[in-house]
Amino acid sequence: MPGIDLHTHSTASDGTLAPTELIQAAKDADLEAIALTDHDTTGGLKEAAAAADVAGVEFIPGCELSVVSQNGNMHILGYWIPIGPSKLSETLRFLRDRRHERNHLIMAKLKVLGMDISYDDVLAMSGGDAVGRPHIAQVMHAKGYVRELSDAFKDYLGSEGKAYVPKEKLGPRRAIELLKSVGATVVLAHPFLLGLKGADLRGVLKQLKEFGLDGIEAIYTLHRPDQTRLYLDIARDMDFLVTGGSDFHGAVKPNVRLGSGFGELFVPASLLSTMKEHRVKLGLPV
Ligand code: AMP
Ligand code: ZN
Ligand code: FE
Ligand code: FE
């Protein structure tokens, strides 16, 4: 049975493979379809779509937005988003501008702590336009300010770190409505991040469904089998689409493989067929 991967990142955000390389990797892994879901940018989609055409891999243009709610942080995936300019790309540009401001604030804090990092170095570390903490961490590591990349987050850039600066985020309602307004199919990424189960989880999902959420990413690299089962049960009970993906980032997360996660992950192509049927029923293009 063919497999797919609906959650991946490229150099347009914080992955290490260029969009064309990502598509080649999907082909090498025998994946039938792949979605590119970079954080806060559509910058890699055009290249990926063209490469997928050549390689004969089905491609779904996507993105991943971080949102903040009373229930903490969540990530929202949008599928079949416009590749060109749209209301979505305008909002993504706003979010990326806030990222640049935040990056400068982080670097100012690092400077007080004795770390001299130039923004040119950070930009050079990033292949794309959603520049953020992973790129700052890589410069810190390259300059020998931290032993391991994870120390950069633990000691400085993470929410408990000495140079932490929060990121501008949309609320879940705005993010979902924005994605729906451009014709996207909208999915809650890696629901384990909410740290909820039972009635609490169902309550949050009920609200997200009222905002327009179409599905949940039940199949995900970091989900334990009991979590996957729980999310599949909830999707069936609450009439959500089910999606799945590895959250592949390339060499910055070397133990997460495209299509197969830690090795056990498998996302059946039938999930994509169901998503497409759902879109056709709504009169949306696939
Ligand atoms: P940003 O969007 O700038 O806030 O950075 C978020 C990204 O940083 C995430 O998508 C991860 O790829 C990465 N990240 C967050 N926490 C860690 C960590 N503890 N170790 C390594 N990478 C991390
Ligand atoms: Zn990422
Ligand atoms: Fe995520
Ligand atoms: Fe992701």
Short mmCIF file of C-alpha atoms and ligand atoms in Angstrom, two decimals:
data_model
loop_
_atom_site.label_atom_id
_atom_site.label_comp_id
_atom_site.label_asym_id
_atom_site.label_seq_id
_atom_site.Cartn_x
_atom_site.Cartn_y
_atom_site.Cartn_z
CA MET A 1 0.00 0.00 0.00
CA PRO A 2 1.41 3.41 -0.93
CA GLY A 3 2.26 5.91 1.75
CA ILE A 4 2.07 9.69 1.87
CA ASP A 5 3.40 12.47 4.12
CA LEU A 6 1.23 15.52 4.82
CA HIS A 7 3.53 17.43 7.21
CA THR A 8 6.98 18.53 6.04
CA HIS A 9 9.27 21.58 6.12
CA SER A 10 11.81 22.95 3.64
CA THR A 11 14.47 25.66 3.59
CA ALA A 12 11.64 28.15 3.01
CA SER A 13 11.14 27.90 6.79
CA ASP A 14 13.28 25.83 9.14
CA GLY A 15 13.90 22.61 7.22
CA THR A 16 17.25 21.83 5.62
CA LEU A 17 16.17 20.46 2.22
CA ALA A 18 15.29 22.87 -0.56
CA PRO A 19 11.77 22.25 -1.96
CA THR A 20 13.17 20.41 -5.00
CA GLU A 21 15.34 18.20 -2.77
CA LEU A 22 12.34 17.46 -0.56
CA ILE A 23 10.32 16.25 -3.54
CA GLN A 24 13.25 14.10 -4.65
CA ALA A 25 13.43 12.64 -1.13
CA ALA A 26 9.70 11.87 -1.31
CA LYS A 27 10.24 10.05 -4.57
CA ASP A 28 13.22 8.14 -3.12
CA ALA A 29 11.03 7.14 -0.16
CA ASP A 30 8.35 5.85 -2.59
CA LEU A 31 5.76 8.28 -1.32
CA GLU A 32 2.74 8.72 -3.53
CA ALA A 33 1.93 12.23 -2.30
CA ILE A 34 3.51 14.92 -0.15
CA ALA A 35 2.35 18.22 1.34
CA LEU A 36 4.82 21.01 2.08
CA THR A 37 3.69 22.80 5.25
CA ASP A 38 6.33 25.41 6.03
CA HIS A 39 5.83 27.70 9.03
CA ASP A 40 4.35 31.12 8.15
CA THR A 41 5.33 31.08 4.47
CA THR A 42 4.18 29.95 1.05
CA GLY A 43 7.67 30.71 -0.32
CA GLY A 44 8.61 27.09 -1.11
CA LEU A 45 5.37 26.03 -2.77
CA LYS A 46 5.99 27.12 -6.33
CA GLU A 47 9.32 25.32 -6.57
CA ALA A 48 7.95 22.21 -4.86
CA ALA A 49 4.90 22.07 -7.15
CA ALA A 50 7.09 22.28 -10.26
CA ALA A 51 9.49 19.62 -8.97
CA ALA A 52 6.60 17.32 -8.03
CA ASP A 53 5.19 17.66 -11.53
CA VAL A 54 8.48 16.49 -13.01
CA ALA A 55 8.95 13.71 -10.45
CA GLY A 56 5.40 12.38 -10.74
CA VAL A 57 4.66 12.83 -7.03
CA GLU A 58 1.28 14.25 -6.06
CA PHE A 59 1.76 17.59 -4.30
CA ILE A 60 -0.52 19.46 -1.92
CA PRO A 61 0.45 23.07 -1.15
CA GLY A 62 0.16 23.78 2.57
CA CYS A 63 1.41 25.80 5.50
CA GLU A 64 1.59 25.56 9.30
CA LEU A 65 0.55 28.41 11.59
CA SER A 66 1.31 28.67 15.32
CA VAL A 67 -1.65 29.97 17.24
CA VAL A 68 -2.14 30.84 20.88
CA SER A 69 -5.33 30.19 22.83
CA GLN A 70 -6.51 29.76 26.45
CA ASN A 71 -5.49 26.12 26.00
CA GLY A 72 -1.89 27.01 25.20
CA ASN A 73 -0.13 26.83 21.88
CA MET A 74 -1.46 24.90 18.95
CA HIS A 75 -0.37 24.46 15.37
CA ILE A 76 -2.86 24.66 12.52
CA LEU A 77 -2.22 23.15 9.10
CA GLY A 78 -3.83 24.48 5.94
CA TYR A 79 -4.00 22.35 2.76
CA TRP A 80 -4.67 23.40 -0.85
CA ILE A 81 -3.72 26.97 -0.05
CA PRO A 82 -3.06 29.49 -2.85
CA ILE A 83 0.53 29.45 -4.10
CA GLY A 84 0.37 33.06 -5.29
CA PRO A 85 -0.64 36.30 -3.55
CA SER A 86 -3.79 36.11 -1.40
CA LYS A 87 -5.26 37.33 1.86
CA LEU A 88 -3.30 34.48 3.43
CA SER A 89 0.06 35.52 1.95
CA GLU A 90 -0.56 39.09 3.19
CA THR A 91 -1.12 37.86 6.74
CA LEU A 92 1.90 35.58 6.51
CA ARG A 93 3.99 38.55 5.46
CA PHE A 94 2.77 40.47 8.52
CA LEU A 95 3.76 37.52 10.74
CA ARG A 96 7.20 37.28 9.12
CA ASP A 97 7.77 41.02 9.67
CA ARG A 98 6.98 40.47 13.37
CA ARG A 99 9.49 37.58 13.31
CA HIS A 100 12.25 39.91 12.11
CA GLU A 101 11.47 42.35 14.94
CA ARG A 102 11.49 39.52 17.42
CA ASN A 103 14.77 38.13 16.09
CA HIS A 104 16.41 41.53 16.66
CA LEU A 105 15.07 41.61 20.24
CA ILE A 106 16.47 38.11 20.85
CA MET A 107 19.87 39.14 19.43
CA ALA A 108 19.91 42.24 21.66
CA LYS A 109 19.37 39.99 24.71
CA LEU A 110 22.11 37.65 23.52
CA LYS A 111 24.45 40.60 23.10
CA VAL A 112 23.97 41.59 26.75
CA LEU A 113 24.88 37.98 27.57
CA GLY A 114 28.12 38.35 25.62
CA MET A 115 27.12 36.73 22.33
CA ASP A 116 27.81 38.81 19.29
CA ILE A 117 25.67 37.59 16.40
CA SER A 118 25.01 39.51 13.22
CA TYR A 119 21.66 39.36 11.49
CA ASP A 120 23.45 38.64 8.23
CA ASP A 121 24.74 35.40 9.77
CA VAL A 122 21.21 34.47 10.85
CA LEU A 123 19.76 35.26 7.42
CA ALA A 124 22.53 33.24 5.78
CA MET A 125 21.62 30.26 8.00
CA SER A 126 18.03 30.46 6.77
CA GLY A 127 17.37 29.52 3.17
CA GLY A 128 14.00 31.21 3.11
CA ASP A 129 11.85 33.93 4.53
CA ALA A 130 10.42 32.54 7.78
CA VAL A 131 13.49 33.32 9.88
CA GLY A 132 13.47 32.36 13.54
CA ARG A 133 14.96 30.72 16.56
CA PRO A 134 16.26 27.59 14.79
CA HIS A 135 18.46 29.80 12.61
CA ILE A 136 19.69 31.88 15.56
CA ALA A 137 20.44 28.61 17.39
CA GLN A 138 22.49 27.36 14.44
CA VAL A 139 24.59 30.55 14.42
CA MET A 140 25.11 30.27 18.19
CA HIS A 141 26.27 26.70 17.67
CA ALA A 142 28.52 27.56 14.71
CA LYS A 143 30.17 30.32 16.74
CA GLY A 144 30.76 27.95 19.65
CA TYR A 145 28.50 29.78 22.10
CA VAL A 146 26.65 26.52 22.81
CA ARG A 147 27.80 22.92 22.77
CA GLU A 148 24.60 21.48 21.28
CA LEU A 149 21.72 23.05 19.37
CA SER A 150 19.37 21.87 22.12
CA ASP A 151 21.39 23.90 24.67
CA ALA A 152 20.66 27.04 22.67
CA PHE A 153 16.95 26.45 23.27
CA LYS A 154 17.28 25.16 26.83
CA ASP A 155 19.49 27.97 28.12
CA TYR A 156 18.62 30.91 25.89
CA LEU A 157 15.91 30.74 23.21
CA GLY A 158 13.25 28.48 24.77
CA SER A 159 10.39 29.82 26.91
CA GLU A 160 12.50 29.29 30.05
CA GLY A 161 15.65 30.67 28.42
CA LYS A 162 17.54 33.87 29.24
CA ALA A 163 16.97 35.44 25.82
CA TYR A 164 13.36 34.35 25.29
CA VAL A 165 11.04 36.65 23.39
CA PRO A 166 7.48 35.49 22.60
CA LYS A 167 6.32 35.35 18.99
CA GLU A 168 3.35 37.24 17.51
CA LYS A 169 0.61 34.69 16.85
CA LEU A 170 -2.95 34.63 15.63
CA GLY A 171 -5.76 33.21 17.73
CA PRO A 172 -7.27 29.89 16.59
CA ARG A 173 -10.46 31.48 15.28
CA ARG A 174 -8.63 34.02 13.13
CA ALA A 175 -6.19 31.44 11.80
CA ILE A 176 -8.90 28.93 10.90
CA GLU A 177 -11.20 31.53 9.35
CA LEU A 178 -8.32 33.02 7.35
CA LEU A 179 -7.37 29.61 5.94
CA LYS A 180 -11.00 28.75 5.18
CA SER A 181 -11.47 32.10 3.42
CA VAL A 182 -8.85 31.11 0.84
CA GLY A 183 -10.38 27.67 0.28
CA ALA A 184 -8.06 25.61 2.48
CA THR A 185 -8.83 22.37 4.28
CA VAL A 186 -7.85 23.07 7.89
CA VAL A 187 -6.37 20.53 10.29
CA LEU A 188 -5.16 20.60 13.90
CA ALA A 189 -1.50 19.53 13.82
CA HIS A 190 -0.09 17.01 16.36
CA PRO A 191 -2.96 17.21 18.89
CA PHE A 192 -0.74 15.73 21.64
CA LEU A 193 0.73 19.25 22.01
CA LEU A 194 -2.50 20.32 23.74
CA GLY A 195 -1.80 17.83 26.53
CA LEU A 196 -5.55 17.16 26.86
CA LYS A 197 -7.77 14.11 26.74
CA GLY A 198 -11.36 13.11 27.49
CA ALA A 199 -13.99 15.81 27.81
CA ASP A 200 -11.40 18.62 27.89
CA LEU A 201 -9.97 17.61 24.52
CA ARG A 202 -13.40 17.08 22.98
CA GLY A 203 -14.51 20.48 24.29
CA VAL A 204 -11.59 22.27 22.62
CA LEU A 205 -12.13 20.36 19.37
CA LYS A 206 -15.85 21.18 19.39
CA GLN A 207 -14.99 24.87 19.55
CA LEU A 208 -12.37 24.56 16.78
CA LYS A 209 -14.97 22.75 14.66
CA GLU A 210 -17.33 25.69 15.13
CA PHE A 211 -14.56 27.94 13.80
CA GLY A 212 -14.30 25.68 10.73
CA LEU A 213 -11.70 23.02 11.55
CA ASP A 214 -12.00 20.09 9.12
CA GLY A 215 -9.64 17.50 10.53
CA ILE A 216 -7.03 16.35 13.03
CA GLU A 217 -3.53 14.98 12.48
CA ALA A 218 -4.08 11.73 14.37
CA ILE A 219 -1.05 10.03 12.82
CA TYR A 220 2.15 11.81 13.81
CA THR A 221 5.76 10.89 14.57
CA LEU A 222 5.56 11.75 18.28
CA HIS A 223 2.17 10.14 19.01
CA ARG A 224 2.20 7.01 21.14
CA PRO A 225 -0.10 4.20 19.89
CA ASP A 226 -2.68 4.95 22.60
CA GLN A 227 -2.71 8.62 21.59
CA THR A 228 -3.18 7.75 17.91
CA ARG A 229 -6.08 5.49 18.86
CA LEU A 230 -7.68 8.21 20.98
CA TYR A 231 -7.42 10.79 18.18
CA LEU A 232 -8.79 8.34 15.61
CA ASP A 233 -11.75 7.59 17.90
CA ILE A 234 -12.44 11.27 18.42
CA ALA A 235 -12.19 11.97 14.68
CA ARG A 236 -14.78 9.27 14.00
CA ASP A 237 -17.14 10.45 16.78
CA MET A 238 -16.86 14.13 15.87
CA ASP A 239 -16.81 13.67 12.10
CA PHE A 240 -13.30 15.04 11.52
CA LEU A 241 -11.03 14.16 8.63
CA VAL A 242 -7.91 12.24 9.69
CA THR A 243 -4.48 13.27 8.41
CA GLY A 244 -0.93 12.21 9.14
CA GLY A 245 2.63 13.34 8.71
CA SER A 246 6.20 13.07 9.92
CA ASP A 247 7.02 16.78 10.53
CA PHE A 248 10.21 16.16 8.57
CA HIS A 249 12.78 18.98 8.95
CA GLY A 250 15.86 17.34 7.40
CA ALA A 251 19.22 17.47 9.17
CA VAL A 252 18.01 19.63 12.08
CA LYS A 253 15.83 16.71 13.25
CA PRO A 254 17.99 13.85 11.92
CA ASN A 255 16.02 11.08 13.65
CA VAL A 256 12.74 12.03 11.92
CA ARG A 257 12.55 10.49 8.46
CA LEU A 258 10.34 11.60 5.62
CA GLY A 259 7.24 9.43 5.44
CA SER A 260 8.27 7.08 8.24
CA GLY A 261 9.07 9.32 11.23
CA PHE A 262 11.08 7.35 13.77
CA GLY A 263 10.62 4.33 11.48
CA GLU A 264 7.16 3.09 12.47
CA LEU A 265 5.07 5.88 10.99
CA PHE A 266 2.84 5.06 8.04
CA VAL A 267 0.28 7.42 6.54
CA PRO A 268 -2.00 5.61 4.08
CA ALA A 269 -2.84 7.31 0.79
CA SER A 270 -6.53 6.57 1.49
CA LEU A 271 -6.55 9.50 3.95
CA LEU A 272 -5.75 11.87 1.11
CA SER A 273 -8.51 10.36 -1.03
CA THR A 274 -10.99 11.02 1.78
CA MET A 275 -9.78 14.63 2.09
CA LYS A 276 -10.26 15.10 -1.63
CA GLU A 277 -13.77 13.60 -1.55
CA HIS A 278 -14.63 16.02 1.25
CA ARG A 279 -13.38 18.96 -0.84
CA VAL A 280 -15.24 17.85 -3.95
CA LYS A 281 -18.47 17.69 -1.90
CA LEU A 282 -17.85 21.30 -0.85
CA GLY A 283 -17.15 22.34 -4.45
CA LEU A 284 -13.47 23.06 -3.69
CA PRO A 285 -10.66 22.24 -6.17
CA VAL A 286 -8.33 19.29 -5.54
P1 AMP B 1 10.21 29.96 16.06
O1 AMP B 1 9.18 29.72 15.00
O2 AMP B 1 11.24 30.96 15.67
O3 AMP B 1 9.59 30.27 17.40
O4 AMP B 1 10.99 28.57 16.24
C1 AMP B 1 10.23 27.41 16.46
C2 AMP B 1 11.00 26.23 15.92
O5 AMP B 1 12.16 26.04 16.72
C3 AMP B 1 10.24 24.92 15.99
O6 AMP B 1 9.51 24.70 14.81
C4 AMP B 1 11.35 23.90 16.11
O7 AMP B 1 11.80 23.52 14.82
C5 AMP B 1 12.47 24.66 16.79
N1 AMP B 1 12.59 24.32 18.22
C6 AMP B 1 11.78 24.69 19.22
N2 AMP B 1 12.22 24.20 20.40
C7 AMP B 1 13.35 23.49 20.13
C8 AMP B 1 14.28 22.73 20.90
N3 AMP B 1 14.14 22.60 22.24
N4 AMP B 1 15.31 22.13 20.26
C9 AMP B 1 15.46 22.26 18.92
N5 AMP B 1 14.62 22.94 18.13
C10 AMP B 1 13.57 23.55 18.72
ZN ZN B 2 9.65 23.73 12.11
FE FE B 3 4.14 21.98 14.51
FE FE B 4 5.77 21.23 11.58
#
